Amino acid sequence: MELSELYRDIVETSPDGIWVIDLEGRTLFANPEIARIHRIPLEDAARLTVFDTLDEPGQEQFRAHLRDVRSGRVNQAEVEVHWVRSDGEPVWMLCRESALLDRDGEAWALLHRYTDHTTQHELVASLRASEDALADQVAQNNLMQAVASAANEAETLRDVLLQARHMVLLHDDWERARAFVPAADGSGRVEPFYAVEGDAEADREDPFAATELELAQQSHDRRAAVWDERRLTIAFPVVLDEDVYAVIAITSAPPLWRFELIESMAGRVAEQLARVAWRERAQRELSQARDAAEEASRQKSEFLATMSHEIRTPLNGVIGLNDLLLRTALSLEQQRLSTGVQVASRALLGLINDILDFSKIEAGRMELEHLDFEIRPLLEQVAGILNEAARDKGLDLVVSCHPDVPAVLGGDPTRLAQVVTNLVSNAVKFTERGGVIVRATTAPVEAEAESGEPDGPPREQVQLQVSVGDTGVGVPQTKVEDLFDPFTQADSSTTRIYGGTGLGLAISREIVEAMGGSLSYAPNFGGGSIFTATFVLDVGNQDGAGDPSGSTADAHARRALAGRRALVVDDNETNRIIAREQLAWWGVESDEAPSVDEGLARLGSATYDVVLLDLAMPQQDGLDLARQVRADHANDDLRLLMLTSVTTLPPEQLREAGVDEVLAKPVLSSVLRSTLLRLLVDEPRPEAVSEPEPVRTQTKGHVLVVEDNAVNQMVATGLLGALGYTTETADDGLAAIEATQARDFDLILMDVQMPRMDGYTATRHIREAEDGARRPIIAMTAAAVEGERERCLEAGMDDFLTKPVDPKRLAETLERWLSRPAYAERLEIARLSELRELDDGVGPSYIDRAIGNFLRSAVSDAEALTAAVSEGDPTAVRSFAHRMAGAALNLGAQALGTTAREVEERAVAGDVAGAAALLPRLGADLEADLEALRAYQREQFPLRAL
């Protein structure tokens, strides 16, 4: 067979339609399959054109294609063709095109090969329909998820209805959404709920709104989903516990199908909305219960505040009138009863003030001041107030303020001090051994807040963190959760050891939160507690020329001490850190050593200007270090500053060891600063500002009354005036110090509990500043409890008066101290006066007999004590020294009692040699105090002395 015949057979018998056309779409050749596809006789195929097989859109597309072919562009890929047969039936064909080119390379005809593609096309269409259905399902699921998310976030059904409306309309299928709610009149009818104002206006002009309302009513009544007649709108109810809370109606543009899917979706949407309705109902019930509780609490707080105020007002009158009554001539019984009234009324007033303060905080009426204040003196004042309580229990009270803490802060210093005082007071109260550490640091404020001064420009802020750690009993885990609740205590049993109302931490937390901070608790590693209070405070205006590091005194210290070098020797790491922080505040470079040996090694390898040495260290103490330092004459210019918790150290012992100064712990920053200035730059103590002396008339003496209560000031000055004394007043301890620096007073009457600085601390500062004669300071306190007298005397006060002050007792006390006999320099007159009160006026005086017994036994006891020391018997030394100390202190012989107590302590430690070293001082104190007691006895009991 010839090749041409083979080609003809292939074309004629091909299952594909082969069609050669010119560039006008006319047939040049068509095989039999083309005639079969178009369903025409084969002989008619010669007259067939491509345009005969296409619908109108197809014809337009093909004309455009022929123009492309004439321009040289031919389809390179297969094309799906919508072929319309001669009988009108459409089929889908797949066309492959190639161009027939002339000698010039230009197309003069097209070869089309057609393959039936109908089955494949329908399959693809079916797949696309499935994809569309899946996409619709995904869209419905997305809508459900969006509604569920909105339901979870919404607080009310109204909120979620508004969000659901927007989400439904964003969906392609839905063009309208409305909500309906049951009418408020309980008629069972539903009414439109318009989440958007524009919907109400649109419904007034839309006749479909009435149909929609009726459909929603049917859904409400049936408690089920309902379609309208067109099956384009579905209304479904939101049901909770058989109650319909809302009906939702959504409308789709036609066409709409998959009705079961939509009904399922509507049911799930209704469930989500029902959860919101349940949550809103629960929230409403909770809010009602909360409002009722808050109203009850408010009424209680208002009642407490009102009643406290109403009680306090007449009670103040009772106290004031009773003070005036005590100034009049009263019988002894009247005086005793009036005194009882005064004591009881003042105790009651204090209790009422506490209740009023708490009720104000609970009612949200606490007001905060905004003042610039220095944080370091404030913390020192807190330490000064509580140091005595800590020392009485043998606790170390340490206060540290990091150098990064600005010197001046802006806020409410009184409330801040109240919080810190409460935390430190609790720490001291609940700690029996170890110590309490107060540490202040700063941290950046996370979010910038407005300045504390409403009319002022924004100021830089810091977060002050004050942590109070102790080694006490800690807090049981079961009590931690309720620790900051009012009236809650860690130990609330009937046998509890520690007192208190349980209000302190609750009030402190309220104050801290009002100041933008927080109060937290954490257990202390190794036992005890750590309470941390944070306060958001302004960085205050600094003294001087904008010096950011503090007051004028600190700035002066930095100029004077910068570049000096110090060595801190202390076995306690915390004490070393705090001392170095204090030194760094004034620009003093420092090193540290934890023991005497390491301290000596440091001194051998570097040069220092001053050594801060702790007294109590293991193996070798601070005195041992001082002696070894002074043994090397190369250290003659080195200053030694002793830091100790011991309140009394023999001066000769310190001089023998070569110690230059001794400071009692906790060492206040101001005290350490002035001491370093004296030691290193020979700066004298600050002199008082000279002011004109007040003009006085003839008077028995000029008395300073230090009292923060105006009524008490009036009473005290009135009593003193009636007794012939002139007076001045000071409102607190700081004002008292300033007054004593400015002028001289013959005597000071000192209240002990005052704001800013108490009487104990003020007395110590006054004593430290005294250069000449010691002026008498008489304590005035309402705390007539055991140990209060000793506390006042240890602070440096000379005598003790309890409130309310008895005029007769006041006159006797003033007369005694302003005309002091020689023996008063040796004896504690206040103690002897107390003992005289034990006399009943019948028979010999108790104190006369007690002094006589002591005069007879003291010398023999001293001789026995000396013999026991010679024999090296510490038990006997302890016994004789203990008896002598107790008797001497009981009779006000302080020097003898103190020395005997030191001998006893050495004996307890087994240090007989140390006890022997104290015997010369003991003998001198014995001789002087016995002579003073004889002089007192001769003056007070002249007949007995004869």
PDB file of N, CA and C in Angstrom, residues 639-722:
ATOM      1  N   ARG A 639      40.738  55.474 111.643  1.00  0.00           N
ATOM      2  CA  ARG A 639      39.617  55.654 112.554  1.00  0.00           C
ATOM      3  C   ARG A 639      38.854  54.344 112.702  1.00  0.00           C
ATOM      4  N   LEU A 640      38.491  54.051 113.950  1.00  0.00           N
ATOM      5  CA  LEU A 640      37.760  52.820 114.249  1.00  0.00           C
ATOM      6  C   LEU A 640      36.364  53.187 114.747  1.00  0.00           C
ATOM      7  N   LEU A 641      35.354  52.705 114.035  1.00  0.00           N
ATOM      8  CA  LEU A 641      33.964  52.977 114.380  1.00  0.00           C
ATOM      9  C   LEU A 641      33.289  51.652 114.716  1.00  0.00           C
ATOM     10  N   MET A 642      32.893  51.510 115.990  1.00  0.00           N
ATOM     11  CA  MET A 642      32.296  50.266 116.461  1.00  0.00           C
ATOM     12  C   MET A 642      30.780  50.309 116.272  1.00  0.00           C
ATOM     13  N   LEU A 643      30.211  49.227 115.686  1.00  0.00           N
ATOM     14  CA  LEU A 643      28.767  49.071 115.545  1.00  0.00           C
ATOM     15  C   LEU A 643      28.331  47.910 116.421  1.00  0.00           C
ATOM     16  N   THR A 644      27.341  48.139 117.290  1.00  0.00           N
ATOM     17  CA  THR A 644      26.992  47.102 118.258  1.00  0.00           C
ATOM     18  C   THR A 644      25.522  47.147 118.607  1.00  0.00           C
ATOM     19  N   SER A 645      24.988  45.996 118.948  1.00  0.00           N
ATOM     20  CA  SER A 645      23.615  45.916 119.448  1.00  0.00           C
ATOM     21  C   SER A 645      23.570  46.044 120.957  1.00  0.00           C
ATOM     22  N   VAL A 646      24.725  46.023 121.601  1.00  0.00           N
ATOM     23  CA  VAL A 646      24.800  46.169 123.058  1.00  0.00           C
ATOM     24  C   VAL A 646      24.626  47.639 123.404  1.00  0.00           C
ATOM     25  N   THR A 647      23.718  47.921 124.320  1.00  0.00           N
ATOM     26  CA  THR A 647      23.404  49.324 124.615  1.00  0.00           C
ATOM     27  C   THR A 647      24.419  49.966 125.541  1.00  0.00           C
ATOM     28  N   THR A 648      25.104  49.183 126.337  1.00  0.00           N
ATOM     29  CA  THR A 648      26.067  49.766 127.282  1.00  0.00           C
ATOM     30  C   THR A 648      27.404  49.067 127.134  1.00  0.00           C
ATOM     31  N   LEU A 649      28.432  49.831 126.823  1.00  0.00           N
ATOM     32  CA  LEU A 649      29.807  49.327 126.780  1.00  0.00           C
ATOM     33  C   LEU A 649      30.647  50.227 127.677  1.00  0.00           C
ATOM     34  N   PRO A 650      31.457  49.658 128.559  1.00  0.00           N
ATOM     35  CA  PRO A 650      32.281  50.466 129.456  1.00  0.00           C
ATOM     36  C   PRO A 650      33.189  51.402 128.668  1.00  0.00           C
ATOM     37  N   PRO A 651      33.152  52.700 128.955  1.00  0.00           N
ATOM     38  CA  PRO A 651      33.985  53.651 128.211  1.00  0.00           C
ATOM     39  C   PRO A 651      35.471  53.329 128.293  1.00  0.00           C
ATOM     40  N   GLU A 652      35.911  52.897 129.480  1.00  0.00           N
ATOM     41  CA  GLU A 652      37.341  52.611 129.610  1.00  0.00           C
ATOM     42  C   GLU A 652      37.758  51.411 128.757  1.00  0.00           C
ATOM     43  N   GLN A 653      36.840  50.464 128.591  1.00  0.00           N
ATOM     44  CA  GLN A 653      37.136  49.310 127.742  1.00  0.00           C
ATOM     45  C   GLN A 653      37.297  49.742 126.288  1.00  0.00           C
ATOM     46  N   LEU A 654      36.458  50.663 125.845  1.00  0.00           N
ATOM     47  CA  LEU A 654      36.550  51.177 124.482  1.00  0.00           C
ATOM     48  C   LEU A 654      37.823  51.993 124.292  1.00  0.00           C
ATOM     49  N   ARG A 655      38.143  52.815 125.296  1.00  0.00           N
ATOM     50  CA  ARG A 655      39.366  53.624 125.194  1.00  0.00           C
ATOM     51  C   ARG A 655      40.600  52.728 125.155  1.00  0.00           C
ATOM     52  N   GLU A 656      40.581  51.681 125.978  1.00  0.00           N
ATOM     53  CA  GLU A 656      41.726  50.763 126.023  1.00  0.00           C
ATOM     54  C   GLU A 656      41.924  50.055 124.684  1.00  0.00           C
ATOM     55  N   ALA A 657      40.792  49.763 123.984  1.00  0.00           N
ATOM     56  CA  ALA A 657      40.884  49.079 122.691  1.00  0.00           C
ATOM     57  C   ALA A 657      41.190  50.045 121.546  1.00  0.00           C
ATOM     58  N   GLY A 658      41.076  51.338 121.799  1.00  0.00           N
ATOM     59  CA  GLY A 658      41.386  52.317 120.765  1.00  0.00           C
ATOM     60  C   GLY A 658      40.235  52.618 119.827  1.00  0.00           C
ATOM     61  N   VAL A 659      39.005  52.369 120.274  1.00  0.00           N
ATOM     62  CA  VAL A 659      37.823  52.650 119.446  1.00  0.00           C
ATOM     63  C   VAL A 659      37.511  54.141 119.517  1.00  0.00           C
ATOM     64  N   ASP A 660      37.277  54.757 118.361  1.00  0.00           N
ATOM     65  CA  ASP A 660      37.022  56.197 118.318  1.00  0.00           C
ATOM     66  C   ASP A 660      35.561  56.546 118.587  1.00  0.00           C
ATOM     67  N   GLU A 661      34.643  55.763 118.042  1.00  0.00           N
ATOM     68  CA  GLU A 661      33.220  56.031 118.216  1.00  0.00           C
ATOM     69  C   GLU A 661      32.467  54.713 118.298  1.00  0.00           C
ATOM     70  N   VAL A 662      31.316  54.735 118.975  1.00  0.00           N
ATOM     71  CA  VAL A 662      30.448  53.571 119.066  1.00  0.00           C
ATOM     72  C   VAL A 662      29.041  54.000 118.662  1.00  0.00           C
ATOM     73  N   LEU A 663      28.422  53.223 117.755  1.00  0.00           N
ATOM     74  CA  LEU A 663      27.051  53.479 117.338  1.00  0.00           C
ATOM     75  C   LEU A 663      26.220  52.228 117.582  1.00  0.00           C
ATOM     76  N   ALA A 664      25.002  52.453 118.095  1.00  0.00           N
ATOM     77  CA  ALA A 664      24.096  51.341 118.377  1.00  0.00           C
ATOM     78  C   ALA A 664      23.292  50.987 117.127  1.00  0.00           C
ATOM     79  N   LYS A 665      23.152  49.690 116.877  1.00  0.00           N
ATOM     80  CA  LYS A 665      22.359  49.217 115.759  1.00  0.00           C
ATOM     81  C   LYS A 665      20.866  49.302 116.107  1.00  0.00           C
ATOM     82  N   PRO A 666      19.973  49.560 115.123  1.00  0.00           N
ATOM     83  CA  PRO A 666      20.311  49.867 113.737  1.00  0.00           C
ATOM     84  C   PRO A 666      20.899  51.267 113.626  1.00  0.00           C
ATOM     85  N   VAL A 667      21.908  51.398 112.798  1.00  0.00           N
ATOM     86  CA  VAL A 667      22.590  52.674 112.652  1.00  0.00           C
ATOM     87  C   VAL A 667      21.805  53.521 111.651  1.00  0.00           C
ATOM     88  N   LEU A 668      21.223  54.602 112.125  1.00  0.00           N
ATOM     89  CA  LEU A 668      20.487  55.493 111.248  1.00  0.00           C
ATOM     90  C   LEU A 668      21.453  56.175 110.291  1.00  0.00           C
ATOM     91  N   SER A 669      20.991  56.371 109.069  1.00  0.00           N
ATOM     92  CA  SER A 669      21.847  56.954 108.042  1.00  0.00           C
ATOM     93  C   SER A 669      22.358  58.326 108.462  1.00  0.00           C
ATOM     94  N   SER A 670      21.492  59.146 109.056  1.00  0.00           N
ATOM     95  CA  SER A 670      21.915  60.486 109.459  1.00  0.00           C
ATOM     96  C   SER A 670      22.966  60.430 110.551  1.00  0.00           C
ATOM     97  N   VAL A 671      22.830  59.462 111.460  1.00  0.00           N
ATOM     98  CA  VAL A 671      23.810  59.332 112.542  1.00  0.00           C
ATOM     99  C   VAL A 671      25.150  58.863 111.991  1.00  0.00           C
ATOM    100  N   LEU A 672      25.124  57.879 111.097  1.00  0.00           N
ATOM    101  CA  LEU A 672      26.371  57.397 110.502  1.00  0.00           C
ATOM    102  C   LEU A 672      27.032  58.513 109.700  1.00  0.00           C
ATOM    103  N   ARG A 673      26.225  59.271 108.972  1.00  0.00           N
ATOM    104  CA  ARG A 673      26.777  60.370 108.166  1.00  0.00           C
ATOM    105  C   ARG A 673      27.495  61.393 109.039  1.00  0.00           C
ATOM    106  N   SER A 674      26.848  61.857 110.105  1.00  0.00           N
ATOM    107  CA  SER A 674      27.471  62.863 110.961  1.00  0.00           C
ATOM    108  C   SER A 674      28.689  62.308 111.683  1.00  0.00           C
ATOM    109  N   THR A 675      28.641  61.013 112.026  1.00  0.00           N
ATOM    110  CA  THR A 675      29.790  60.401 112.706  1.00  0.00           C
ATOM    111  C   THR A 675      30.989  60.318 111.770  1.00  0.00           C
ATOM    112  N   LEU A 676      30.775  59.922 110.529  1.00  0.00           N
ATOM    113  CA  LEU A 676      31.878  59.858 109.566  1.00  0.00           C
ATOM    114  C   LEU A 676      32.451  61.245 109.302  1.00  0.00           C
ATOM    115  N   LEU A 677      31.596  62.240 109.243  1.00  0.00           N
ATOM    116  CA  LEU A 677      32.089  63.600 109.025  1.00  0.00           C
ATOM    117  C   LEU A 677      32.956  64.055 110.199  1.00  0.00           C
ATOM    118  N   ARG A 678      32.561  63.689 111.415  1.00  0.00           N
ATOM    119  CA  ARG A 678      33.374  64.065 112.580  1.00  0.00           C
ATOM    120  C   ARG A 678      34.701  63.322 112.589  1.00  0.00           C
ATOM    121  N   LEU A 679      34.650  62.016 112.227  1.00  0.00           N
ATOM    122  CA  LEU A 679      35.864  61.201 112.296  1.00  0.00           C
ATOM    123  C   LEU A 679      36.848  61.526 111.179  1.00  0.00           C
ATOM    124  N   LEU A 680      36.344  61.770 109.980  1.00  0.00           N
ATOM    125  CA  LEU A 680      37.225  61.857 108.816  1.00  0.00           C
ATOM    126  C   LEU A 680      37.563  63.280 108.401  1.00  0.00           C
ATOM    127  N   VAL A 681      36.683  64.222 108.684  1.00  0.00           N
ATOM    128  CA  VAL A 681      36.990  65.608 108.270  1.00  0.00           C
ATOM    129  C   VAL A 681      36.901  66.575 109.446  1.00  0.00           C
ATOM    130  N   ASP A 682      36.855  66.021 110.671  1.00  0.00           N
ATOM    131  CA  ASP A 682      36.836  66.836 111.899  1.00  0.00           C
ATOM    132  C   ASP A 682      35.704  67.852 111.879  1.00  0.00           C
ATOM    133  N   GLU A 683      34.557  67.446 111.371  1.00  0.00           N
ATOM    134  CA  GLU A 683      33.431  68.374 111.330  1.00  0.00           C
ATOM    135  C   GLU A 683      32.702  68.347 112.659  1.00  0.00           C
ATOM    136  N   PRO A 684      32.453  69.511 113.268  1.00  0.00           N
ATOM    137  CA  PRO A 684      31.771  69.533 114.571  1.00  0.00           C
ATOM    138  C   PRO A 684      30.308  69.162 114.420  1.00  0.00           C
ATOM    139  N   ARG A 685      29.684  68.897 115.546  1.00  0.00           N
ATOM    140  CA  ARG A 685      28.247  68.666 115.533  1.00  0.00           C
ATOM    141  C   ARG A 685      27.537  69.939 115.077  1.00  0.00           C
ATOM    142  N   PRO A 686      26.416  69.812 114.358  1.00  0.00           N
ATOM    143  CA  PRO A 686      25.701  71.005 113.907  1.00  0.00           C
ATOM    144  C   PRO A 686      25.214  71.823 115.084  1.00  0.00           C
ATOM    145  N   GLU A 687      25.445  73.122 115.000  1.00  0.00           N
ATOM    146  CA  GLU A 687      25.016  74.003 116.075  1.00  0.00           C
ATOM    147  C   GLU A 687      23.579  74.447 115.833  1.00  0.00           C
ATOM    148  N   ALA A 688      22.908  74.733 116.929  1.00  0.00           N
ATOM    149  CA  ALA A 688      21.520  75.178 116.834  1.00  0.00           C
ATOM    150  C   ALA A 688      21.452  76.564 116.235  1.00  0.00           C
ATOM    151  N   VAL A 689      20.374  76.819 115.505  1.00  0.00           N
ATOM    152  CA  VAL A 689      20.161  78.146 114.939  1.00  0.00           C
ATOM    153  C   VAL A 689      19.864  79.121 116.060  1.00  0.00           C
ATOM    154  N   SER A 690      20.568  80.206 116.083  1.00  0.00           N
ATOM    155  CA  SER A 690      20.402  81.186 117.148  1.00  0.00           C
ATOM    156  C   SER A 690      19.122  81.972 116.931  1.00  0.00           C
ATOM    157  N   GLU A 691      18.266  81.977 117.958  1.00  0.00           N
ATOM    158  CA  GLU A 691      17.044  82.752 117.915  1.00  0.00           C
ATOM    159  C   GLU A 691      16.933  83.551 119.198  1.00  0.00           C
ATOM    160  N   PRO A 692      16.237  84.662 119.159  1.00  0.00           N
ATOM    161  CA  PRO A 692      16.103  85.470 120.373  1.00  0.00           C
ATOM    162  C   PRO A 692      15.429  84.682 121.476  1.00  0.00           C
ATOM    163  N   GLU A 693      15.941  84.830 122.685  1.00  0.00           N
ATOM    164  CA  GLU A 693      15.326  84.174 123.831  1.00  0.00           C
ATOM    165  C   GLU A 693      13.962  84.790 124.089  1.00  0.00           C
ATOM    166  N   PRO A 694      12.964  84.006 124.408  1.00  0.00           N
ATOM    167  CA  PRO A 694      11.658  84.587 124.713  1.00  0.00           C
ATOM    168  C   PRO A 694      11.705  85.414 125.989  1.00  0.00           C
ATOM    169  N   VAL A 695      10.926  86.460 125.973  1.00  0.00           N
ATOM    170  CA  VAL A 695      10.862  87.320 127.154  1.00  0.00           C
ATOM    171  C   VAL A 695      10.089  86.592 128.240  1.00  0.00           C
ATOM    172  N   ARG A 696      10.702  86.471 129.421  1.00  0.00           N
ATOM    173  CA  ARG A 696      10.046  85.747 130.500  1.00  0.00           C
ATOM    174  C   ARG A 696       9.829  86.679 131.697  1.00  0.00           C
ATOM    175  N   THR A 697       8.751  86.447 132.383  1.00  0.00           N
ATOM    176  CA  THR A 697       8.535  87.095 133.673  1.00  0.00           C
ATOM    177  C   THR A 697       9.170  86.216 134.735  1.00  0.00           C
ATOM    178  N   GLN A 698       9.099  86.608 135.960  1.00  0.00           N
ATOM    179  CA  GLN A 698       9.649  85.806 137.049  1.00  0.00           C
ATOM    180  C   GLN A 698       8.957  84.451 137.052  1.00  0.00           C
ATOM    181  N   THR A 699       9.712  83.385 137.004  1.00  0.00           N
ATOM    182  CA  THR A 699       9.130  82.051 136.855  1.00  0.00           C
ATOM    183  C   THR A 699       9.979  81.033 137.588  1.00  0.00           C
ATOM    184  N   LYS A 700       9.340  79.930 137.932  1.00  0.00           N
ATOM    185  CA  LYS A 700      10.079  78.828 138.538  1.00  0.00           C
ATOM    186  C   LYS A 700      10.956  78.107 137.516  1.00  0.00           C
ATOM    187  N   GLY A 701      10.645  78.263 136.248  1.00  0.00           N
ATOM    188  CA  GLY A 701      11.408  77.605 135.203  1.00  0.00           C
ATOM    189  C   GLY A 701      10.671  77.647 133.881  1.00  0.00           C
ATOM    190  N   HIS A 702      11.424  77.404 132.811  1.00  0.00           N
ATOM    191  CA  HIS A 702      10.854  77.423 131.460  1.00  0.00           C
ATOM    192  C   HIS A 702      10.804  75.982 130.955  1.00  0.00           C
ATOM    193  N   VAL A 703       9.597  75.493 130.631  1.00  0.00           N
ATOM    194  CA  VAL A 703       9.375  74.077 130.331  1.00  0.00           C
ATOM    195  C   VAL A 703       8.913  73.936 128.879  1.00  0.00           C
ATOM    196  N   LEU A 704       9.496  72.961 128.165  1.00  0.00           N
ATOM    197  CA  LEU A 704       9.058  72.600 126.814  1.00  0.00           C
ATOM    198  C   LEU A 704       8.093  71.424 126.929  1.00  0.00           C
ATOM    199  N   VAL A 705       6.867  71.597 126.440  1.00  0.00           N
ATOM    200  CA  VAL A 705       5.861  70.539 126.438  1.00  0.00           C
ATOM    201  C   VAL A 705       5.839  69.916 125.037  1.00  0.00           C
ATOM    202  N   VAL A 706       6.235  68.674 124.914  1.00  0.00           N
ATOM    203  CA  VAL A 706       6.264  67.975 123.632  1.00  0.00           C
ATOM    204  C   VAL A 706       5.058  67.049 123.601  1.00  0.00           C
ATOM    205  N   GLU A 707       4.059  67.421 122.835  1.00  0.00           N
ATOM    206  CA  GLU A 707       2.778  66.716 122.839  1.00  0.00           C
ATOM    207  C   GLU A 707       2.077  66.978 121.509  1.00  0.00           C
ATOM    208  N   ASP A 708       1.604  65.935 120.836  1.00  0.00           N
ATOM    209  CA  ASP A 708       0.965  66.123 119.539  1.00  0.00           C
ATOM    210  C   ASP A 708      -0.517  66.426 119.645  1.00  0.00           C
ATOM    211  N   ASN A 709      -1.123  66.200 120.799  1.00  0.00           N
ATOM    212  CA  ASN A 709      -2.556  66.418 120.962  1.00  0.00           C
ATOM    213  C   ASN A 709      -2.799  67.822 121.499  1.00  0.00           C
ATOM    214  N   ALA A 710      -3.624  68.600 120.762  1.00  0.00           N
ATOM    215  CA  ALA A 710      -3.848  69.996 121.133  1.00  0.00           C
ATOM    216  C   ALA A 710      -4.524  70.119 122.492  1.00  0.00           C
ATOM    217  N   VAL A 711      -5.476  69.231 122.780  1.00  0.00           N
ATOM    218  CA  VAL A 711      -6.152  69.290 124.084  1.00  0.00           C
ATOM    219  C   VAL A 711      -5.165  68.991 125.199  1.00  0.00           C
ATOM    220  N   ASN A 712      -4.322  67.982 124.980  1.00  0.00           N
ATOM    221  CA  ASN A 712      -3.318  67.662 125.990  1.00  0.00           C
ATOM    222  C   ASN A 712      -2.318  68.796 126.168  1.00  0.00           C
ATOM    223  N   GLN A 713      -1.975  69.460 125.072  1.00  0.00           N
ATOM    224  CA  GLN A 713      -1.102  70.632 125.188  1.00  0.00           C
ATOM    225  C   GLN A 713      -1.744  71.694 126.077  1.00  0.00           C
ATOM    226  N   MET A 714      -3.036  71.923 125.837  1.00  0.00           N
ATOM    227  CA  MET A 714      -3.740  72.941 126.616  1.00  0.00           C
ATOM    228  C   MET A 714      -3.765  72.580 128.096  1.00  0.00           C
ATOM    229  N   VAL A 715      -4.033  71.320 128.388  1.00  0.00           N
ATOM    230  CA  VAL A 715      -4.084  70.886 129.775  1.00  0.00           C
ATOM    231  C   VAL A 715      -2.708  71.019 130.437  1.00  0.00           C
ATOM    232  N   ALA A 716      -1.656  70.537 129.737  1.00  0.00           N
ATOM    233  CA  ALA A 716      -0.315  70.573 130.330  1.00  0.00           C
ATOM    234  C   ALA A 716       0.149  72.006 130.561  1.00  0.00           C
ATOM    235  N   THR A 717      -0.029  72.874 129.554  1.00  0.00           N
ATOM    236  CA  THR A 717       0.411  74.259 129.731  1.00  0.00           C
ATOM    237  C   THR A 717      -0.404  74.970 130.804  1.00  0.00           C
ATOM    238  N   GLY A 718      -1.701  74.607 130.897  1.00  0.00           N
ATOM    239  CA  GLY A 718      -2.526  75.211 131.943  1.00  0.00           C
ATOM    240  C   GLY A 718      -2.063  74.811 133.334  1.00  0.00           C
ATOM    241  N   LEU A 719      -1.763  73.519 133.497  1.00  0.00           N
ATOM    242  CA  LEU A 719      -1.282  73.055 134.802  1.00  0.00           C
ATOM    243  C   LEU A 719       0.057  73.689 135.145  1.00  0.00           C
ATOM    244  N   LEU A 720       0.945  73.756 134.177  1.00  0.00           N
ATOM    245  CA  LEU A 720       2.266  74.342 134.434  1.00  0.00           C
ATOM    246  C   LEU A 720       2.148  75.827 134.753  1.00  0.00           C
ATOM    247  N   GLY A 721       1.268  76.532 134.023  1.00  0.00           N
ATOM    248  CA  GLY A 721       1.081  77.944 134.320  1.00  0.00           C
ATOM    249  C   GLY A 721       0.561  78.158 135.717  1.00  0.00           C
ATOM    250  N   ALA A 722      -0.383  77.310 136.152  1.00  0.00           N
ATOM    251  CA  ALA A 722      -0.917  77.433 137.502  1.00  0.00           C
ATOM    252  C   ALA A 722       0.149  77.153 138.559  1.00  0.00           C
TER     253      ALA A 722
END
